Amino acid sequence: MKITKTKIAILAVLAMFLLSTSALAIYQFRPAKRLHRHLVKARISSNAQQYGNAVIEYDRALEIDPQNELALVESGYARLNLEQPDRAIQQFERCIRFQPGHQGAWMGMVRAKLVLKDIDGASQACDKLLSIRRDHNSLLAYMDVSAARQAYGEAVKAAHAAIAAAPDEYEPVRRSVDLFRQIKQESEAREVLESYVKRPAAKERQRALVTLADIYSREERFSEALELLEKAVEIK
């Protein structure tokens, strides 16, 4: 078979095209791989409460992808844990510029504003959060803002609404119990825990039993407290 100069030229162009697209794919893949690696390392550091290391890794991820929502929001929360609320707000605001309806960023804004004692700012952020999604997370944020305003009646209502929105989750129960105990409503805390531990699908019954046993002990119901602790130990 005779290969003409024209065919050779066509084959050369085709080879160059295949090589260039392959190189481009590799070039594009490498940043994505590095981004993933930094995000994973940041998450591991956060789980280990090594928030300084987490911030470093999130910042490295943002050098690769400046609009990465996960890195922006999680770096904000890491900075909150480092007691850097102002810098946390900067990260949340960056995320909101790209994604105005990002729930996690608005939740972070509420927390950061509360740390700074900016109750009005926290309230405004919470209003936006509730307009995005009215779930147990946003209701708990509203509970925190109401408690900061010392509007404890509103805070209690929000606590019960948060529990009703996610009855098998422990976080609304835990946060609500903390509020009730803070405002000296031990009976309210007890009732919430008693209801939660009876739920068949309760996700963290063991922790709830231990907390409830502590309340029973404070009420000098020692035998009942002991029974609860025994039940907690039996849970695997």
C-alpha positions as YAML, in Angstrom:
chain: A
units: angstrom
residues:
- id: 1
  name: MET
  ca: [0.00, 0.00, 0.00]
- id: 2
  name: LYS
  ca: [1.44, 3.33, -1.10]
- id: 3
  name: ILE
  ca: [1.36, 6.11, 1.50]
- id: 4
  name: THR
  ca: [1.29, 9.49, -0.12]
- id: 5
  name: LYS
  ca: [2.75, 12.66, 1.35]
- id: 6
  name: THR
  ca: [-0.80, 13.92, 1.87]
- id: 7
  name: LYS
  ca: [-1.68, 10.88, 4.01]
- id: 8
  name: ILE
  ca: [1.51, 11.29, 6.02]
- id: 9
  name: ALA
  ca: [0.64, 14.93, 6.69]
- id: 10
  name: ILE
  ca: [-2.89, 13.97, 7.77]
- id: 11
  name: LEU
  ca: [-1.54, 11.27, 10.10]
- id: 12
  name: ALA
  ca: [0.97, 13.72, 11.58]
- id: 13
  name: VAL
  ca: [-1.75, 16.29, 12.28]
- id: 14
  name: LEU
  ca: [-3.96, 13.58, 13.80]
- id: 15
  name: ALA
  ca: [-1.10, 12.39, 16.04]
- id: 16
  name: MET
  ca: [-0.39, 15.93, 17.21]
- id: 17
  name: PHE
  ca: [-4.09, 16.42, 17.98]
- id: 18
  name: LEU
  ca: [-4.29, 13.21, 20.01]
- id: 19
  name: LEU
  ca: [-1.13, 14.09, 21.92]
- id: 20
  name: SER
  ca: [-2.34, 17.61, 22.68]
- id: 21
  name: THR
  ca: [-5.77, 16.47, 23.93]
- id: 22
  name: SER
  ca: [-4.12, 13.78, 26.05]
- id: 23
  name: ALA
  ca: [-1.72, 16.31, 27.54]
- id: 24
  name: LEU
  ca: [-4.58, 18.72, 28.18]
- id: 25
  name: ALA
  ca: [-6.56, 15.99, 29.96]
- id: 26
  name: ILE
  ca: [-3.57, 15.20, 32.14]
- id: 27
  name: TYR
  ca: [-2.99, 18.90, 32.86]
- id: 28
  name: GLN
  ca: [-6.63, 19.37, 33.85]
- id: 29
  name: PHE
  ca: [-6.68, 16.21, 35.95]
- id: 30
  name: ARG
  ca: [-3.66, 17.06, 38.06]
- id: 31
  name: PRO
  ca: [-5.16, 20.21, 39.67]
- id: 32
  name: ALA
  ca: [-8.38, 18.31, 40.42]
- id: 33
  name: LYS
  ca: [-6.36, 15.57, 42.08]
- id: 34
  name: ARG
  ca: [-4.36, 18.07, 44.12]
- id: 35
  name: LEU
  ca: [-7.55, 19.91, 45.10]
- id: 36
  name: HIS
  ca: [-9.09, 16.67, 46.35]
- id: 37
  name: ARG
  ca: [-5.94, 15.81, 48.29]
- id: 38
  name: HIS
  ca: [-5.92, 19.19, 50.08]
- id: 39
  name: LEU
  ca: [-9.63, 18.92, 50.92]
- id: 40
  name: VAL
  ca: [-9.16, 15.44, 52.36]
- id: 41
  name: LYS
  ca: [-6.15, 16.50, 54.44]
- id: 42
  name: ALA
  ca: [-8.10, 19.53, 55.67]
- id: 43
  name: ARG
  ca: [-11.02, 17.35, 56.74]
- id: 44
  name: ILE
  ca: [-8.72, 14.96, 58.58]
- id: 45
  name: SER
  ca: [-7.10, 17.90, 60.40]
- id: 46
  name: SER
  ca: [-10.49, 19.35, 61.34]
- id: 47
  name: ASN
  ca: [-11.68, 16.00, 62.69]
- id: 48
  name: ALA
  ca: [-8.53, 15.90, 64.80]
- id: 49
  name: GLN
  ca: [-9.27, 19.48, 65.96]
- id: 50
  name: GLN
  ca: [-6.04, 20.64, 64.33]
- id: 51
  name: TYR
  ca: [-7.74, 23.71, 62.90]
- id: 52
  name: GLY
  ca: [-4.55, 25.57, 62.04]
- id: 53
  name: ASN
  ca: [-3.45, 22.75, 59.74]
- id: 54
  name: ALA
  ca: [-6.97, 22.57, 58.31]
- id: 55
  name: VAL
  ca: [-6.87, 26.27, 57.39]
- id: 56
  name: ILE
  ca: [-3.53, 25.79, 55.62]
- id: 57
  name: GLU
  ca: [-4.93, 22.94, 53.53]
- id: 58
  name: TYR
  ca: [-8.16, 24.79, 52.72]
- id: 59
  name: ASP
  ca: [-6.14, 27.82, 51.62]
- id: 60
  name: ARG
  ca: [-4.05, 25.59, 49.36]
- id: 61
  name: ALA
  ca: [-7.25, 24.17, 47.89]
- id: 62
  name: LEU
  ca: [-8.51, 27.71, 47.25]
- id: 63
  name: GLU
  ca: [-5.31, 28.55, 45.38]
- id: 64
  name: ILE
  ca: [-6.34, 25.86, 42.90]
- id: 65
  name: ASP
  ca: [-10.06, 26.67, 42.90]
- id: 66
  name: PRO
  ca: [-10.83, 30.12, 44.40]
- id: 67
  name: GLN
  ca: [-14.58, 29.51, 44.14]
- id: 68
  name: ASN
  ca: [-14.66, 26.12, 45.82]
- id: 69
  name: GLU
  ca: [-17.67, 26.35, 48.16]
- id: 70
  name: LEU
  ca: [-16.59, 23.52, 50.43]
- id: 71
  name: ALA
  ca: [-13.14, 25.01, 51.02]
- id: 72
  name: LEU
  ca: [-14.53, 28.50, 51.61]
- id: 73
  name: VAL
  ca: [-17.19, 27.45, 54.10]
- id: 74
  name: GLU
  ca: [-15.14, 24.86, 55.97]
- id: 75
  name: SER
  ca: [-12.17, 27.21, 56.23]
- id: 76
  name: GLY
  ca: [-14.58, 29.72, 57.75]
- id: 77
  name: TYR
  ca: [-15.67, 27.22, 60.38]
- id: 78
  name: ALA
  ca: [-12.04, 26.28, 61.06]
- id: 79
  name: ARG
  ca: [-11.25, 29.95, 61.64]
- id: 80
  name: LEU
  ca: [-14.22, 30.18, 64.01]
- id: 81
  name: ASN
  ca: [-12.69, 27.34, 66.00]
- id: 82
  name: LEU
  ca: [-9.42, 29.29, 66.01]
- id: 83
  name: GLU
  ca: [-11.33, 32.27, 67.48]
- id: 84
  name: GLN
  ca: [-10.94, 34.29, 64.31]
- id: 85
  name: PRO
  ca: [-14.55, 35.36, 63.65]
- id: 86
  name: ASP
  ca: [-13.62, 38.34, 61.46]
- id: 87
  name: ARG
  ca: [-11.57, 36.18, 59.11]
- id: 88
  name: ALA
  ca: [-14.29, 33.53, 59.18]
- id: 89
  name: ILE
  ca: [-16.82, 36.11, 58.01]
- id: 90
  name: GLN
  ca: [-14.53, 36.98, 55.09]
- id: 91
  name: GLN
  ca: [-14.62, 33.36, 53.93]
- id: 92
  name: PHE
  ca: [-18.39, 33.07, 54.32]
- id: 93
  name: GLU
  ca: [-18.88, 36.33, 52.40]
- id: 94
  name: ARG
  ca: [-16.66, 35.07, 49.58]
- id: 95
  name: CYS
  ca: [-18.81, 31.95, 49.31]
- id: 96
  name: ILE
  ca: [-22.04, 33.98, 49.37]
- id: 97
  name: ARG
  ca: [-20.76, 36.13, 46.49]
- id: 98
  name: PHE
  ca: [-20.56, 32.99, 44.35]
- id: 99
  name: GLN
  ca: [-23.54, 31.18, 45.91]
- id: 100
  name: PRO
  ca: [-26.01, 33.62, 47.54]
- id: 101
  name: GLY
  ca: [-28.20, 30.79, 48.81]
- id: 102
  name: HIS
  ca: [-25.49, 28.65, 50.43]
- id: 103
  name: GLN
  ca: [-26.99, 27.47, 53.72]
- id: 104
  name: GLY
  ca: [-23.70, 26.55, 55.35]
- id: 105
  name: ALA
  ca: [-22.21, 29.98, 54.65]
- id: 106
  name: TRP
  ca: [-25.21, 31.77, 56.18]
- id: 107
  name: MET
  ca: [-25.14, 29.47, 59.22]
- id: 108
  name: GLY
  ca: [-21.48, 30.36, 59.64]
- id: 109
  name: MET
  ca: [-22.34, 34.05, 59.37]
- id: 110
  name: VAL
  ca: [-24.87, 33.71, 62.19]
- id: 111
  name: ARG
  ca: [-22.32, 31.98, 64.41]
- id: 112
  name: ALA
  ca: [-19.55, 34.45, 63.67]
- id: 113
  name: LYS
  ca: [-21.79, 37.46, 64.27]
- id: 114
  name: LEU
  ca: [-22.89, 36.00, 67.61]
- id: 115
  name: VAL
  ca: [-19.26, 35.49, 68.63]
- id: 116
  name: LEU
  ca: [-18.66, 39.17, 67.85]
- id: 117
  name: LYS
  ca: [-21.76, 40.12, 69.91]
- id: 118
  name: ASP
  ca: [-23.26, 41.62, 66.75]
- id: 119
  name: ILE
  ca: [-26.82, 40.53, 67.56]
- id: 120
  name: ASP
  ca: [-28.43, 42.64, 64.83]
- id: 121
  name: GLY
  ca: [-26.02, 41.25, 62.24]
- id: 122
  name: ALA
  ca: [-26.69, 37.71, 63.45]
- id: 123
  name: SER
  ca: [-30.44, 38.31, 63.28]
- id: 124
  name: GLN
  ca: [-30.22, 39.60, 59.71]
- id: 125
  name: ALA
  ca: [-28.11, 36.60, 58.67]
- id: 126
  name: CYS
  ca: [-30.57, 34.27, 60.40]
- id: 127
  name: ASP
  ca: [-33.53, 35.82, 58.56]
- id: 128
  name: LYS
  ca: [-31.74, 35.10, 55.28]
- id: 129
  name: LEU
  ca: [-30.95, 31.58, 56.44]
- id: 130
  name: LEU
  ca: [-34.60, 30.86, 57.29]
- id: 131
  name: SER
  ca: [-35.69, 32.20, 53.91]
- id: 132
  name: ILE
  ca: [-33.34, 29.72, 52.19]
- id: 133
  name: ARG
  ca: [-34.39, 26.63, 54.13]
- id: 134
  name: ARG
  ca: [-36.45, 26.18, 57.25]
- id: 135
  name: ASP
  ca: [-34.92, 22.98, 58.63]
- id: 136
  name: HIS
  ca: [-33.53, 21.97, 62.02]
- id: 137
  name: ASN
  ca: [-30.21, 23.70, 61.33]
- id: 138
  name: SER
  ca: [-31.76, 27.07, 60.54]
- id: 139
  name: LEU
  ca: [-34.20, 26.72, 63.45]
- id: 140
  name: LEU
  ca: [-31.30, 26.04, 65.82]
- id: 141
  name: ALA
  ca: [-29.61, 29.19, 64.51]
- id: 142
  name: TYR
  ca: [-32.80, 31.11, 65.25]
- id: 143
  name: MET
  ca: [-32.82, 29.56, 68.73]
- id: 144
  name: ASP
  ca: [-29.28, 30.83, 69.33]
- id: 145
  name: VAL
  ca: [-30.11, 34.33, 68.10]
- id: 146
  name: SER
  ca: [-33.25, 34.46, 70.24]
- id: 147
  name: ALA
  ca: [-31.30, 33.32, 73.31]
- id: 148
  name: ALA
  ca: [-28.67, 35.98, 72.61]
- id: 149
  name: ARG
  ca: [-31.47, 38.56, 72.57]
- id: 150
  name: GLN
  ca: [-32.72, 37.02, 75.84]
- id: 151
  name: ALA
  ca: [-36.01, 36.28, 74.09]
- id: 152
  name: TYR
  ca: [-36.16, 32.92, 75.82]
- id: 153
  name: GLY
  ca: [-39.78, 32.20, 74.94]
- id: 154
  name: GLU
  ca: [-38.91, 32.44, 71.23]
- id: 155
  name: ALA
  ca: [-35.78, 30.38, 71.81]
- id: 156
  name: VAL
  ca: [-37.76, 27.58, 73.47]
- id: 157
  name: LYS
  ca: [-40.28, 27.55, 70.59]
- id: 158
  name: ALA
  ca: [-37.44, 27.36, 68.08]
- id: 159
  name: ALA
  ca: [-35.84, 24.51, 70.04]
- id: 160
  name: HIS
  ca: [-39.01, 22.42, 69.93]
- id: 161
  name: ALA
  ca: [-39.50, 23.24, 66.24]
- id: 162
  name: ALA
  ca: [-35.93, 22.10, 65.49]
- id: 163
  name: ILE
  ca: [-36.51, 18.81, 67.31]
- id: 164
  name: ALA
  ca: [-39.79, 18.27, 65.45]
- id: 165
  name: ALA
  ca: [-38.06, 18.95, 62.13]
- id: 166
  name: ALA
  ca: [-35.50, 16.15, 62.73]
- id: 167
  name: PRO
  ca: [-36.87, 13.93, 65.54]
- id: 168
  name: ASP
  ca: [-34.24, 11.19, 65.18]
- id: 169
  name: GLU
  ca: [-31.23, 13.51, 65.08]
- id: 170
  name: TYR
  ca: [-29.45, 14.13, 68.39]
- id: 171
  name: GLU
  ca: [-27.99, 17.56, 67.61]
- id: 172
  name: PRO
  ca: [-31.32, 19.45, 67.99]
- id: 173
  name: VAL
  ca: [-31.93, 17.60, 71.26]
- id: 174
  name: ARG
  ca: [-28.43, 18.27, 72.60]
- id: 175
  name: ARG
  ca: [-28.51, 21.96, 71.71]
- id: 176
  name: SER
  ca: [-32.03, 22.36, 73.09]
- id: 177
  name: VAL
  ca: [-31.12, 20.62, 76.35]
- id: 178
  name: ASP
  ca: [-28.15, 22.98, 76.73]
- id: 179
  name: LEU
  ca: [-30.51, 25.94, 76.30]
- id: 180
  name: PHE
  ca: [-33.09, 24.58, 78.75]
- id: 181
  name: ARG
  ca: [-30.45, 23.97, 81.38]
- id: 182
  name: GLN
  ca: [-28.95, 27.40, 80.79]
- id: 183
  name: ILE
  ca: [-32.32, 29.06, 81.49]
- id: 184
  name: LYS
  ca: [-33.04, 26.77, 84.45]
- id: 185
  name: GLN
  ca: [-35.72, 24.68, 82.76]
- id: 186
  name: GLU
  ca: [-34.48, 21.26, 83.85]
- id: 187
  name: SER
  ca: [-37.93, 19.69, 83.53]
- id: 188
  name: GLU
  ca: [-38.07, 20.76, 79.87]
- id: 189
  name: ALA
  ca: [-34.63, 19.24, 79.27]
- id: 190
  name: ARG
  ca: [-35.70, 16.01, 80.95]
- id: 191
  name: GLU
  ca: [-38.90, 15.69, 78.93]
- id: 192
  name: VAL
  ca: [-37.08, 16.23, 75.64]
- id: 193
  name: LEU
  ca: [-34.51, 13.56, 76.49]
- id: 194
  name: GLU
  ca: [-37.11, 11.11, 77.77]
- id: 195
  name: SER
  ca: [-39.01, 11.47, 74.51]
- id: 196
  name: TYR
  ca: [-35.88, 11.07, 72.40]
- id: 197
  name: VAL
  ca: [-34.58, 7.87, 74.04]
- id: 198
  name: LYS
  ca: [-37.95, 6.20, 73.35]
- id: 199
  name: ARG
  ca: [-37.68, 6.74, 69.61]
- id: 200
  name: PRO
  ca: [-36.84, 3.47, 67.80]
- id: 201
  name: ALA
  ca: [-34.72, 5.28, 65.21]
- id: 202
  name: ALA
  ca: [-32.90, 7.63, 67.61]
- id: 203
  name: LYS
  ca: [-29.37, 7.91, 66.24]
- id: 204
  name: GLU
  ca: [-27.50, 8.61, 69.48]
- id: 205
  name: ARG
  ca: [-29.57, 7.03, 72.21]
- id: 206
  name: GLN
  ca: [-26.47, 6.20, 74.26]
- id: 207
  name: ARG
  ca: [-25.40, 9.84, 74.64]
- id: 208
  name: ALA
  ca: [-28.96, 10.87, 75.42]
- id: 209
  name: LEU
  ca: [-29.24, 8.21, 78.13]
- id: 210
  name: VAL
  ca: [-26.06, 9.44, 79.81]
- id: 211
  name: THR
  ca: [-27.29, 13.04, 79.79]
- id: 212
  name: LEU
  ca: [-30.68, 12.00, 81.09]
- id: 213
  name: ALA
  ca: [-29.00, 9.99, 83.87]
- id: 214
  name: ASP
  ca: [-27.14, 13.16, 84.90]
- id: 215
  name: ILE
  ca: [-30.44, 15.04, 85.18]
- id: 216
  name: TYR
  ca: [-31.98, 12.21, 87.22]
- id: 217
  name: SER
  ca: [-28.97, 12.30, 89.54]
- id: 218
  name: ARG
  ca: [-29.44, 16.03, 90.08]
- id: 219
  name: GLU
  ca: [-33.05, 15.28, 90.98]
- id: 220
  name: GLU
  ca: [-31.79, 12.60, 93.40]
- id: 221
  name: ARG
  ca: [-33.43, 9.83, 91.40]
- id: 222
  name: PHE
  ca: [-30.34, 7.71, 91.78]
- id: 223
  name: SER
  ca: [-31.77, 4.25, 91.11]
- id: 224
  name: GLU
  ca: [-33.36, 5.44, 87.86]
- id: 225
  name: ALA
  ca: [-30.12, 7.15, 86.88]
- id: 226
  name: LEU
  ca: [-28.24, 3.90, 87.45]
- id: 227
  name: GLU
  ca: [-30.72, 1.99, 85.28]
- id: 228
  name: LEU
  ca: [-30.21, 4.47, 82.46]
- id: 229
  name: LEU
  ca: [-26.43, 4.14, 82.68]
- id: 230
  name: GLU
  ca: [-26.74, 0.37, 82.54]
- id: 231
  name: LYS
  ca: [-28.86, 0.69, 79.41]
- id: 232
  name: ALA
  ca: [-26.28, 3.02, 77.90]
- id: 233
  name: VAL
  ca: [-23.48, 0.52, 78.56]
- id: 234
  name: GLU
  ca: [-25.48, -2.26, 76.86]
- id: 235
  name: ILE
  ca: [-25.72, -0.29, 73.61]
- id: 236
  name: LYS
  ca: [-23.01, -1.33, 71.16]
...
